[in-house]
mmCIF file of C-alpha atoms in Angstrom:
data_model
loop_
_atom_site.group_PDB
_atom_site.id
_atom_site.type_symbol
_atom_site.label_atom_id
_atom_site.label_comp_id
_atom_site.label_asym_id
_atom_site.label_seq_id
_atom_site.Cartn_x
_atom_site.Cartn_y
_atom_site.Cartn_z
ATOM 1 C CA MET O 1 -20.678 19.138 -13.627
ATOM 2 C CA ARG O 2 -23.362 19.255 -10.913
ATOM 3 C CA ASN O 3 -23.483 15.440 -10.852
ATOM 4 C CA THR O 4 -19.694 15.310 -10.519
ATOM 5 C CA HIS O 5 -19.760 17.657 -7.502
ATOM 6 C CA ALA O 6 -22.453 15.557 -5.834
ATOM 7 C CA LEU O 7 -20.440 12.389 -6.398
ATOM 8 C CA LEU O 8 -17.339 13.925 -4.821
ATOM 9 C CA ILE O 9 -19.247 15.120 -1.748
ATOM 10 C CA ILE O 10 -20.707 11.635 -1.202
ATOM 11 C CA LEU O 11 -17.314 9.990 -1.647
ATOM 12 C CA MET O 12 -15.558 12.299 0.798
ATOM 13 C CA ALA O 13 -18.245 11.606 3.384
ATOM 14 C CA LEU O 14 -17.747 7.874 2.913
ATOM 15 C CA LEU O 15 -13.980 8.192 3.116
ATOM 16 C CA ILE O 16 -14.041 9.245 6.785
ATOM 17 C CA PRO O 17 -15.629 6.321 8.683
ATOM 18 C CA ALA O 18 -15.226 7.067 12.378
ATOM 19 C CA GLY O 19 -12.963 4.758 14.347
ATOM 20 C CA SER O 20 -12.209 2.278 11.534
ATOM 21 C CA HIS O 21 -8.832 0.816 10.607
ATOM 22 C CA ALA O 22 -7.458 -0.949 7.544
ATOM 23 C CA GLN O 23 -4.471 -2.662 6.100
ATOM 24 C CA GLY O 24 -2.098 0.010 4.840
ATOM 25 C CA CYS O 25 -1.775 -1.272 1.347
ATOM 26 C CA SER O 26 1.118 0.872 0.177
ATOM 27 C CA ASP O 27 3.301 -0.838 2.782
ATOM 28 C CA ALA O 28 2.563 -4.372 1.562
ATOM 29 C CA GLY O 29 3.482 -3.534 -2.028
ATOM 30 C CA VAL O 30 1.212 -5.131 -4.606
ATOM 31 C CA CYS O 31 -1.686 -2.631 -4.448
ATOM 32 C CA THR O 32 0.390 -0.006 -6.272
ATOM 33 C CA ALA O 33 2.878 -2.280 -8.068
ATOM 34 C CA GLY O 34 3.935 -0.795 -11.404
ATOM 35 C CA PRO O 35 0.975 0.765 -13.227
ATOM 36 C CA ILE O 36 -1.636 -0.639 -10.808
ATOM 37 C CA GLY O 37 -3.573 2.261 -9.327
ATOM 38 C CA GLU O 38 -1.897 4.904 -11.493
ATOM 39 C CA MET O 39 -3.975 7.505 -13.292
ATOM 40 C CA ASP O 40 -3.944 7.316 -17.094
ATOM 41 C CA PRO O 41 -1.436 9.964 -18.259
ATOM 42 C CA ILE O 42 -3.216 10.547 -21.582
ATOM 43 C CA LEU O 43 -6.837 10.721 -20.392
ATOM 44 C CA HIS O 44 -8.470 14.142 -20.850
ATOM 45 C CA ASP O 45 -11.658 15.705 -22.215
ATOM 46 C CA SER O 46 -10.778 19.253 -23.193
ATOM 47 C CA LEU O 47 -6.982 19.510 -23.571
ATOM 48 C CA PRO O 48 -5.610 18.967 -27.085
ATOM 49 C CA ALA O 49 -3.887 15.685 -27.817
ATOM 50 C CA SER O 50 -0.109 15.791 -27.378
ATOM 51 C CA PRO O 51 2.752 13.318 -27.743
ATOM 52 C CA VAL O 52 2.859 10.835 -24.860
ATOM 53 C CA LEU O 53 5.947 11.082 -22.635
ATOM 54 C CA ARG O 54 6.870 7.497 -21.828
ATOM 55 C CA HIS O 55 9.140 7.774 -18.778
ATOM 56 C CA PHE O 56 8.629 9.419 -15.400
ATOM 57 C CA ALA O 57 10.266 10.353 -12.121
ATOM 58 C CA ARG O 58 8.092 10.892 -9.046
ATOM 59 C CA MET O 59 8.518 12.044 -5.454
ATOM 60 C CA THR O 60 5.723 11.268 -3.020
ATOM 61 C CA ALA O 61 5.134 12.497 0.518
ATOM 62 C CA SER O 62 2.853 10.120 2.428
ATOM 63 C CA TYR O 63 1.168 10.455 5.813
ATOM 64 C CA GLY O 64 -0.744 7.686 7.554
ATOM 65 C CA ILE O 65 -2.306 7.125 10.972
ATOM 66 C CA GLY O 66 -1.615 3.623 12.234
ATOM 67 C CA GLU O 67 -2.152 1.445 15.305
ATOM 68 C CA ARG O 68 -2.870 3.472 18.465
ATOM 69 C CA ARG O 69 -2.555 6.667 16.412
ATOM 70 C CA THR O 70 1.059 6.076 15.460
ATOM 71 C CA SER O 71 2.167 8.541 12.781
ATOM 72 C CA VAL O 72 3.701 6.989 9.666
ATOM 73 C CA VAL O 73 5.479 9.380 7.288
ATOM 74 C CA GLN O 74 7.096 8.249 4.063
ATOM 75 C CA SER O 75 9.139 9.899 1.347
ATOM 76 C CA ILE O 76 8.942 7.692 -1.742
ATOM 77 C CA ALA O 77 11.221 8.011 -4.777
ATOM 78 C CA GLU O 78 10.030 6.346 -7.987
ATOM 79 C CA VAL O 79 11.301 6.120 -11.534
ATOM 80 C CA GLY O 80 9.738 4.356 -14.482
ATOM 81 C CA PHE O 81 10.835 3.638 -18.055
ATOM 82 C CA ARG O 82 8.520 2.402 -20.799
ATOM 83 C CA GLY O 83 9.219 0.940 -24.221
ATOM 84 C CA ASP O 84 6.893 -0.396 -26.881
ATOM 85 C CA PHE O 85 6.798 -3.876 -25.379
ATOM 86 C CA PHE O 86 7.630 -3.557 -21.677
ATOM 87 C CA GLY O 87 8.216 -1.122 -18.832
ATOM 88 C CA VAL O 88 10.243 -1.166 -15.622
ATOM 89 C CA GLN O 89 9.489 0.733 -12.432
ATOM 90 C CA ILE O 90 11.525 1.087 -9.221
ATOM 91 C CA ARG O 91 10.165 2.456 -5.940
ATOM 92 C CA VAL O 92 12.200 3.081 -2.781
ATOM 93 C CA PRO O 93 10.569 4.556 0.358
ATOM 94 C CA TYR O 94 12.127 6.202 3.397
ATOM 95 C CA MET O 95 9.966 5.873 6.507
ATOM 96 C CA ALA O 96 9.683 7.573 9.867
ATOM 97 C CA VAL O 97 7.305 6.265 12.552
ATOM 98 C CA TRP O 98 6.591 7.610 16.009
ATOM 99 C CA GLY O 99 4.063 6.830 18.709
ATOM 100 C CA ASP O 100 3.613 6.143 22.415
ATOM 101 C CA LEU O 101 6.370 3.472 22.534
ATOM 102 C CA GLY O 102 9.065 5.508 20.768
ATOM 103 C CA ASN O 103 10.135 6.188 17.205
ATOM 104 C CA ASN O 104 12.029 4.570 14.341
ATOM 105 C CA SER O 105 13.142 5.568 10.850
ATOM 106 C CA GLY O 106 15.014 4.152 7.884
ATOM 107 C CA VAL O 107 14.790 2.913 4.314
ATOM 108 C CA GLY O 108 11.669 0.873 3.608
ATOM 109 C CA ASP O 109 11.185 -2.136 1.355
ATOM 110 C CA PRO O 110 12.127 -1.377 -2.280
ATOM 111 C CA VAL O 111 9.828 -2.652 -5.035
ATOM 112 C CA VAL O 112 10.846 -3.470 -8.627
ATOM 113 C CA THR O 113 8.188 -4.247 -11.263
ATOM 114 C CA LEU O 114 8.029 -5.110 -14.947
ATOM 115 C CA SER O 115 4.908 -4.406 -17.007
ATOM 116 C CA PHE O 116 3.933 -5.660 -20.450
ATOM 117 C CA PRO O 117 1.279 -3.572 -22.256
ATOM 118 C CA PHE O 118 -1.094 -4.798 -24.962
ATOM 119 C CA ARG O 119 -3.603 -2.759 -26.961
ATOM 120 C CA LEU O 120 -7.024 -4.300 -27.552
ATOM 121 C CA GLY O 121 -8.530 -1.841 -30.020
ATOM 122 C CA GLU O 122 -8.561 1.942 -29.762
ATOM 123 C CA LYS O 123 -9.984 2.286 -26.227
ATOM 124 C CA ASN O 124 -8.963 -0.942 -24.507
ATOM 125 C CA ARG O 125 -5.558 -1.552 -22.936
ATOM 126 C CA PHE O 126 -4.316 -4.566 -21.050
ATOM 127 C CA GLU O 127 -1.146 -4.847 -18.952
ATOM 128 C CA ALA O 128 0.510 -7.800 -17.256
ATOM 129 C CA ILE O 129 2.632 -6.963 -14.205
ATOM 130 C CA THR O 130 5.300 -8.954 -12.399
ATOM 131 C CA GLY O 131 7.867 -7.926 -9.809
ATOM 132 C CA ALA O 132 9.331 -8.336 -6.358
ATOM 133 C CA LYS O 133 9.503 -6.561 -3.007
ATOM 134 C CA PHE O 134 12.766 -6.897 -1.092
ATOM 135 C CA PRO O 135 13.266 -6.566 2.698
ATOM 136 C CA ALA O 136 15.188 -3.490 3.794
ATOM 137 C CA ASN O 137 15.776 -5.126 7.191
ATOM 138 C CA ARG O 138 14.437 -7.937 9.385
ATOM 139 C CA ALA O 139 11.765 -5.865 11.180
ATOM 140 C CA ASN O 140 13.652 -6.139 14.476
ATOM 141 C CA ALA O 141 14.230 -2.501 15.468
ATOM 142 C CA SER O 142 14.151 -1.842 19.200
ATOM 143 C CA VAL O 143 14.193 1.013 21.738
ATOM 144 C CA ASP O 144 16.320 0.773 24.883
ATOM 145 C CA GLY O 145 16.840 -2.934 24.228
ATOM 146 C CA ARG O 146 13.130 -3.690 23.951
ATOM 147 C CA PRO O 147 11.661 -4.796 20.591
ATOM 148 C CA LEU O 148 9.228 -2.452 18.885
ATOM 149 C CA PRO O 149 5.933 -3.809 17.512
ATOM 150 C CA MET O 150 5.418 -4.088 13.754
ATOM 151 C CA PRO O 151 3.673 -0.672 13.313
ATOM 152 C CA TYR O 152 7.067 0.931 14.132
ATOM 153 C CA GLN O 153 9.111 -1.189 11.718
ATOM 154 C CA THR O 154 10.280 0.152 8.341
ATOM 155 C CA SER O 155 10.144 -3.301 6.711
ATOM 156 C CA LEU O 156 7.886 -6.340 6.687
ATOM 157 C CA GLY O 157 11.001 -8.521 6.766
ATOM 158 C CA THR O 158 9.886 -10.638 3.795
ATOM 159 C CA THR O 159 10.868 -11.171 0.179
ATOM 160 C CA ASP O 160 7.665 -11.114 -1.874
ATOM 161 C CA LEU O 161 6.835 -11.984 -5.480
ATOM 162 C CA LEU O 162 4.215 -9.782 -7.163
ATOM 163 C CA ALA O 163 1.984 -10.554 -10.139
ATOM 164 C CA GLY O 164 -1.101 -8.947 -11.611
ATOM 165 C CA ILE O 165 -3.116 -7.833 -14.608
ATOM 166 C CA GLN O 166 -4.744 -4.482 -15.314
ATOM 167 C CA PHE O 167 -7.412 -3.647 -17.880
ATOM 168 C CA ARG O 168 -8.453 -0.166 -19.014
ATOM 169 C CA ARG O 169 -11.550 0.616 -21.066
ATOM 170 C CA GLY O 170 -12.138 4.314 -21.507
ATOM 171 C CA ARG O 171 -12.437 5.795 -18.023
ATOM 172 C CA ILE O 172 -12.765 2.447 -16.197
ATOM 173 C CA THR O 173 -9.730 0.625 -14.805
ATOM 174 C CA ALA O 174 -9.797 -2.811 -13.169
ATOM 175 C CA ALA O 175 -6.849 -4.729 -11.706
ATOM 176 C CA ILE O 176 -6.287 -8.100 -10.045
ATOM 177 C CA ALA O 177 -2.978 -8.806 -8.276
ATOM 178 C CA TYR O 178 -1.337 -11.290 -5.933
ATOM 179 C CA GLN O 179 1.517 -10.941 -3.427
ATOM 180 C CA HIS O 180 3.266 -14.199 -2.499
ATOM 181 C CA VAL O 181 5.664 -14.316 0.456
ATOM 182 C CA ALA O 182 8.633 -16.202 -0.979
ATOM 183 C CA GLN O 183 11.035 -15.807 1.948
ATOM 184 C CA GLN O 184 10.289 -15.162 5.629
ATOM 185 C CA LEU O 185 13.124 -13.146 7.199
ATOM 186 C CA ASN O 186 11.075 -11.365 9.847
ATOM 187 C CA ALA O 187 12.918 -11.429 13.200
ATOM 188 C CA ASN O 188 10.509 -9.309 15.221
ATOM 189 C CA GLU O 189 10.286 -10.273 18.914
ATOM 190 C CA PHE O 190 7.612 -7.938 20.265
ATOM 191 C CA THR O 191 5.275 -9.106 23.005
ATOM 192 C CA PRO O 192 3.566 -6.773 25.512
ATOM 193 C CA ALA O 193 5.290 -8.746 28.322
ATOM 194 C CA MET O 194 8.584 -7.111 27.330
ATOM 195 C CA TRP O 195 7.057 -3.706 28.151
ATOM 196 C CA MET O 196 5.594 -4.524 31.578
ATOM 197 C CA ASP O 197 6.256 -0.988 32.848
ATOM 198 C CA ASN O 198 4.337 0.582 29.934
ATOM 199 C CA MET O 199 0.613 -0.163 29.729
ATOM 200 C CA ASP O 200 0.450 1.370 26.219
ATOM 201 C CA ALA O 201 2.162 -1.763 24.884
ATOM 202 C CA LEU O 202 -0.997 -3.780 25.617
ATOM 203 C CA GLY O 203 -2.703 -2.012 22.700
ATOM 204 C CA TYR O 204 -0.413 -3.553 20.070
ATOM 205 C CA PHE O 205 -0.717 -6.983 18.471
ATOM 206 C CA PRO O 206 2.050 -9.420 19.519
ATOM 207 C CA SER O 207 4.332 -10.249 16.576
ATOM 208 C CA ASP O 208 7.077 -12.478 17.999
ATOM 209 C CA GLY O 209 8.433 -14.621 15.120
ATOM 210 C CA LEU O 210 5.731 -13.358 12.755
ATOM 211 C CA VAL O 211 5.078 -15.462 9.634
ATOM 212 C CA ARG O 212 2.983 -13.392 7.237
ATOM 213 C CA ALA O 213 0.491 -14.879 4.735
ATOM 214 C CA ASP O 214 -0.127 -13.888 1.092
ATOM 215 C CA ASP O 215 -2.433 -11.121 -0.173
ATOM 216 C CA ALA O 216 -4.832 -10.994 -3.139
ATOM 217 C CA VAL O 217 -6.017 -7.613 -4.428
ATOM 218 C CA ILE O 218 -8.865 -6.345 -6.604
ATOM 219 C CA ARG O 219 -8.889 -2.660 -7.563
ATOM 220 C CA LEU O 220 -11.613 -0.750 -9.441
ATOM 221 C CA GLN O 221 -11.372 2.920 -10.484
ATOM 222 C CA TYR O 222 -13.375 5.381 -12.566
ATOM 223 C CA ALA O 223 -11.762 8.534 -13.962
ATOM 224 C CA ILE O 224 -13.632 11.841 -14.261
ATOM 225 C CA PRO O 225 -11.601 14.302 -16.386
ATOM 226 C CA ARG O 226 -12.315 18.025 -16.357
ATOM 227 C CA GLY O 227 -9.751 20.037 -18.302
ATOM 228 C CA ARG O 228 -6.424 19.859 -16.493
ATOM 229 C CA VAL O 229 -7.935 17.987 -13.516
ATOM 230 C CA ILE O 230 -8.776 14.295 -13.277
ATOM 231 C CA VAL O 231 -10.618 12.884 -10.260
ATOM 232 C CA GLN O 232 -10.633 9.107 -9.830
ATOM 233 C CA PRO O 233 -12.760 7.446 -7.115
ATOM 234 C CA GLY O 234 -12.303 3.751 -6.549
ATOM 235 C CA LEU O 235 -12.544 0.594 -4.449
ATOM 236 C CA LEU O 236 -9.570 -1.408 -3.184
ATOM 237 C CA ALA O 237 -10.221 -4.892 -1.794
ATOM 238 C CA ILE O 238 -7.373 -6.810 -0.088
ATOM 239 C CA TYR O 239 -7.920 -10.410 0.953
ATOM 240 C CA HIS O 240 -5.353 -11.860 3.369
ATOM 241 C CA MET O 241 -5.272 -15.435 2.082
ATOM 242 C CA ALA O 242 -4.539 -17.326 5.313
ATOM 243 C CA GLU O 243 -4.031 -16.777 9.014
ATOM 244 C CA ASP O 244 -0.663 -15.361 10.017
ATOM 245 C CA GLU O 245 1.484 -17.213 12.518
ATOM 246 C CA ARG O 246 3.525 -16.083 15.526
ATOM 247 C CA ILE O 247 5.360 -17.621 18.469
ATOM 248 C CA GLU O 248 3.151 -18.099 21.523
ATOM 249 C CA ALA O 249 3.662 -19.562 24.973
ATOM 250 C CA ARG O 250 1.832 -22.831 25.622
ATOM 251 C CA PRO O 251 1.479 -24.583 29.002
ATOM 252 C CA ASN O 252 4.179 -27.119 29.762
ATOM 253 C CA PRO O 253 2.805 -30.536 30.733
ATOM 254 C CA VAL O 254 5.705 -30.895 33.150
ATOM 255 C CA PRO O 255 4.812 -29.061 36.390
ATOM 256 C CA SER O 256 6.976 -26.089 37.410
ATOM 257 C CA ASN O 257 8.793 -26.024 34.052
ATOM 258 C CA LEU O 258 8.871 -22.967 31.765
ATOM 259 C CA PRO O 259 6.099 -22.625 29.148
ATOM 260 C CA ILE O 260 6.712 -24.139 25.721
ATOM 261 C CA MET O 261 7.271 -21.545 22.958
ATOM 262 C CA GLN O 262 5.836 -22.683 19.632
ATOM 263 C CA LEU O 263 4.493 -21.286 16.347
ATOM 264 C CA ALA O 264 0.730 -20.841 16.360
ATOM 265 C CA THR O 265 -1.845 -19.379 13.996
ATOM 266 C CA VAL O 266 -3.431 -15.999 14.728
ATOM 267 C CA PRO O 267 -7.231 -16.421 14.599
ATOM 268 C CA GLY O 268 -8.919 -13.508 12.831
ATOM 269 C CA SER O 269 -5.886 -12.482 10.774
ATOM 270 C CA GLU O 270 -7.275 -14.010 7.560
ATOM 271 C CA GLY O 271 -9.948 -12.100 5.679
ATOM 272 C CA LEU O 272 -11.065 -9.018 3.784
ATOM 273 C CA THR O 273 -10.071 -5.377 4.043
ATOM 274 C CA LEU O 274 -12.108 -3.012 1.826
ATOM 275 C CA ASN O 275 -10.940 0.549 1.249
ATOM 276 C CA LEU O 276 -12.564 3.496 -0.491
ATOM 277 C CA THR O 277 -10.008 5.525 -2.437
ATOM 278 C CA LEU O 278 -9.985 8.911 -4.107
ATOM 279 C CA ASP O 279 -7.228 10.140 -6.432
ATOM 280 C CA ALA O 280 -6.846 13.499 -8.154
ATOM 281 C CA ARG O 281 -4.307 14.862 -10.598
ATOM 282 C CA TYR O 282 -3.660 18.411 -11.772
ATOM 283 C CA ARG O 283 -1.784 18.490 -15.061
ATOM 284 C CA ILE O 284 0.492 21.532 -15.058
ATOM 285 C CA ASP O 285 1.748 20.848 -18.588
ATOM 286 C CA ASP O 286 2.760 17.848 -20.719
ATOM 287 C CA ALA O 287 5.710 17.084 -18.436
ATOM 288 C CA TRP O 288 4.667 18.065 -14.901
ATOM 289 C CA SER O 289 1.698 17.107 -12.723
ATOM 290 C CA LEU O 290 0.584 17.171 -9.095
ATOM 291 C CA GLU O 291 -1.242 14.141 -7.703
ATOM 292 C CA LEU O 292 -3.194 13.627 -4.488
ATOM 293 C CA SER O 293 -4.544 10.325 -3.188
ATOM 294 C CA TYR O 294 -6.534 9.365 -0.106
ATOM 295 C CA GLY O 295 -7.700 6.017 1.248
ATOM 296 C CA SER O 296 -9.726 4.874 4.242
ATOM 297 C CA PRO O 297 -11.424 1.570 5.220
ATOM 298 C CA VAL O 298 -14.993 0.355 5.526
ATOM 299 C CA ILE O 299 -14.284 -3.347 6.230
ATOM 300 C CA VAL O 300 -11.318 -4.611 8.261
ATOM 301 C CA ARG O 301 -9.665 -7.788 9.534
ATOM 302 C CA GLU O 302 -10.019 -8.536 13.244
ATOM 303 C CA GLN O 303 -6.308 -9.250 13.863
ATOM 304 C CA ARG O 304 -3.462 -7.406 12.064
ATOM 305 C CA PRO O 305 -0.107 -8.433 13.593
ATOM 306 C CA ASP O 306 1.842 -7.289 10.493
ATOM 307 C CA GLY O 307 1.539 -3.642 11.582
ATOM 308 C CA LEU O 308 -0.237 -2.457 8.423
ATOM 309 C CA THR O 309 -3.229 -0.997 10.252
ATOM 310 C CA ARG O 310 -4.170 2.433 8.885
ATOM 311 C CA PHE O 311 -7.015 4.745 9.871
ATOM 312 C CA MET O 312 -6.213 6.796 6.783
ATOM 313 C CA VAL O 313 -3.436 7.300 4.240
ATOM 314 C CA MET O 314 -2.851 10.486 2.233
ATOM 315 C CA ASN O 315 -0.230 10.935 -0.496
ATOM 316 C CA LEU O 316 0.934 14.042 -2.336
ATOM 317 C CA SER O 317 3.136 13.497 -5.411
ATOM 318 C CA VAL O 318 5.045 15.546 -7.936
ATOM 319 C CA THR O 319 5.564 13.720 -11.228
ATOM 320 C CA HIS O 320 7.832 14.671 -14.114
ATOM 321 C CA ARG O 321 7.370 12.831 -17.414
ATOM 322 C CA PHE O 322 10.044 12.746 -20.100
ATOM 323 C CA GLY O 323 11.150 10.851 -23.210
ATOM 324 C CA ARG O 324 9.014 10.225 -26.309
#
């Protein structure tokens, strides 16, 4: 028990790196697609074994601090159904964002996943995951006729295909996943030049005509059960597979003519984001549980025009399991 307390103290100290920012994974979709990142519902040390409840309904309240200290609040409704050979999970968020340029709210991008579990012996479990994230809108919300930057949008404006695998052995869980942008519908038009009377706009990444690249994810977690409580520290690595693109003004070779607007890559937008995570669950009884999760970065990308910058993200969930 003493070693467990020491581990938690070290982790919490690491989880608060001053001044850092990271990609807010829950917004992109694949980091928590289906069972990825979920705590094992049957893992315990001291509670007696009980029949596993296959299905669940969950409500999550999420708070994140984004670009220029924008506040990002989400209410996320989830439901999942599991059979012997496959499971289906649906997640729909409602988002509210406010900051120094204004505020915006609305339904976020829904995610639908299918999972296919396989048992590899008594302690080993393997799951294949596939799914899709759908755009709730085209990421083109505005205030007083001026486009808001991506941190204020409730959607990425893309249709994404999700795929991954997850392996559990005892208390260790490892997952690899990929998020492919299948359809670019983003119609964001934000550039700081459209907010010339507001110097705060200079602190946001331009995202005019944003074309977002794919993401690859590796997630590692280790569960520490103590009676009704499970604590699960972990690492979450997100690699943005290519540089994003956006519309930029280029000099016109013809003197006195307007600049040429063309799609250009965003140097520094490709690369690694590494987050430290900490999850905890209190099991009230076989059906009900409370879950808390926290994430914060240690390595970040230089440019993040998709608006997924997060200084920290904290989630509080109530989960009800049902059905045998």
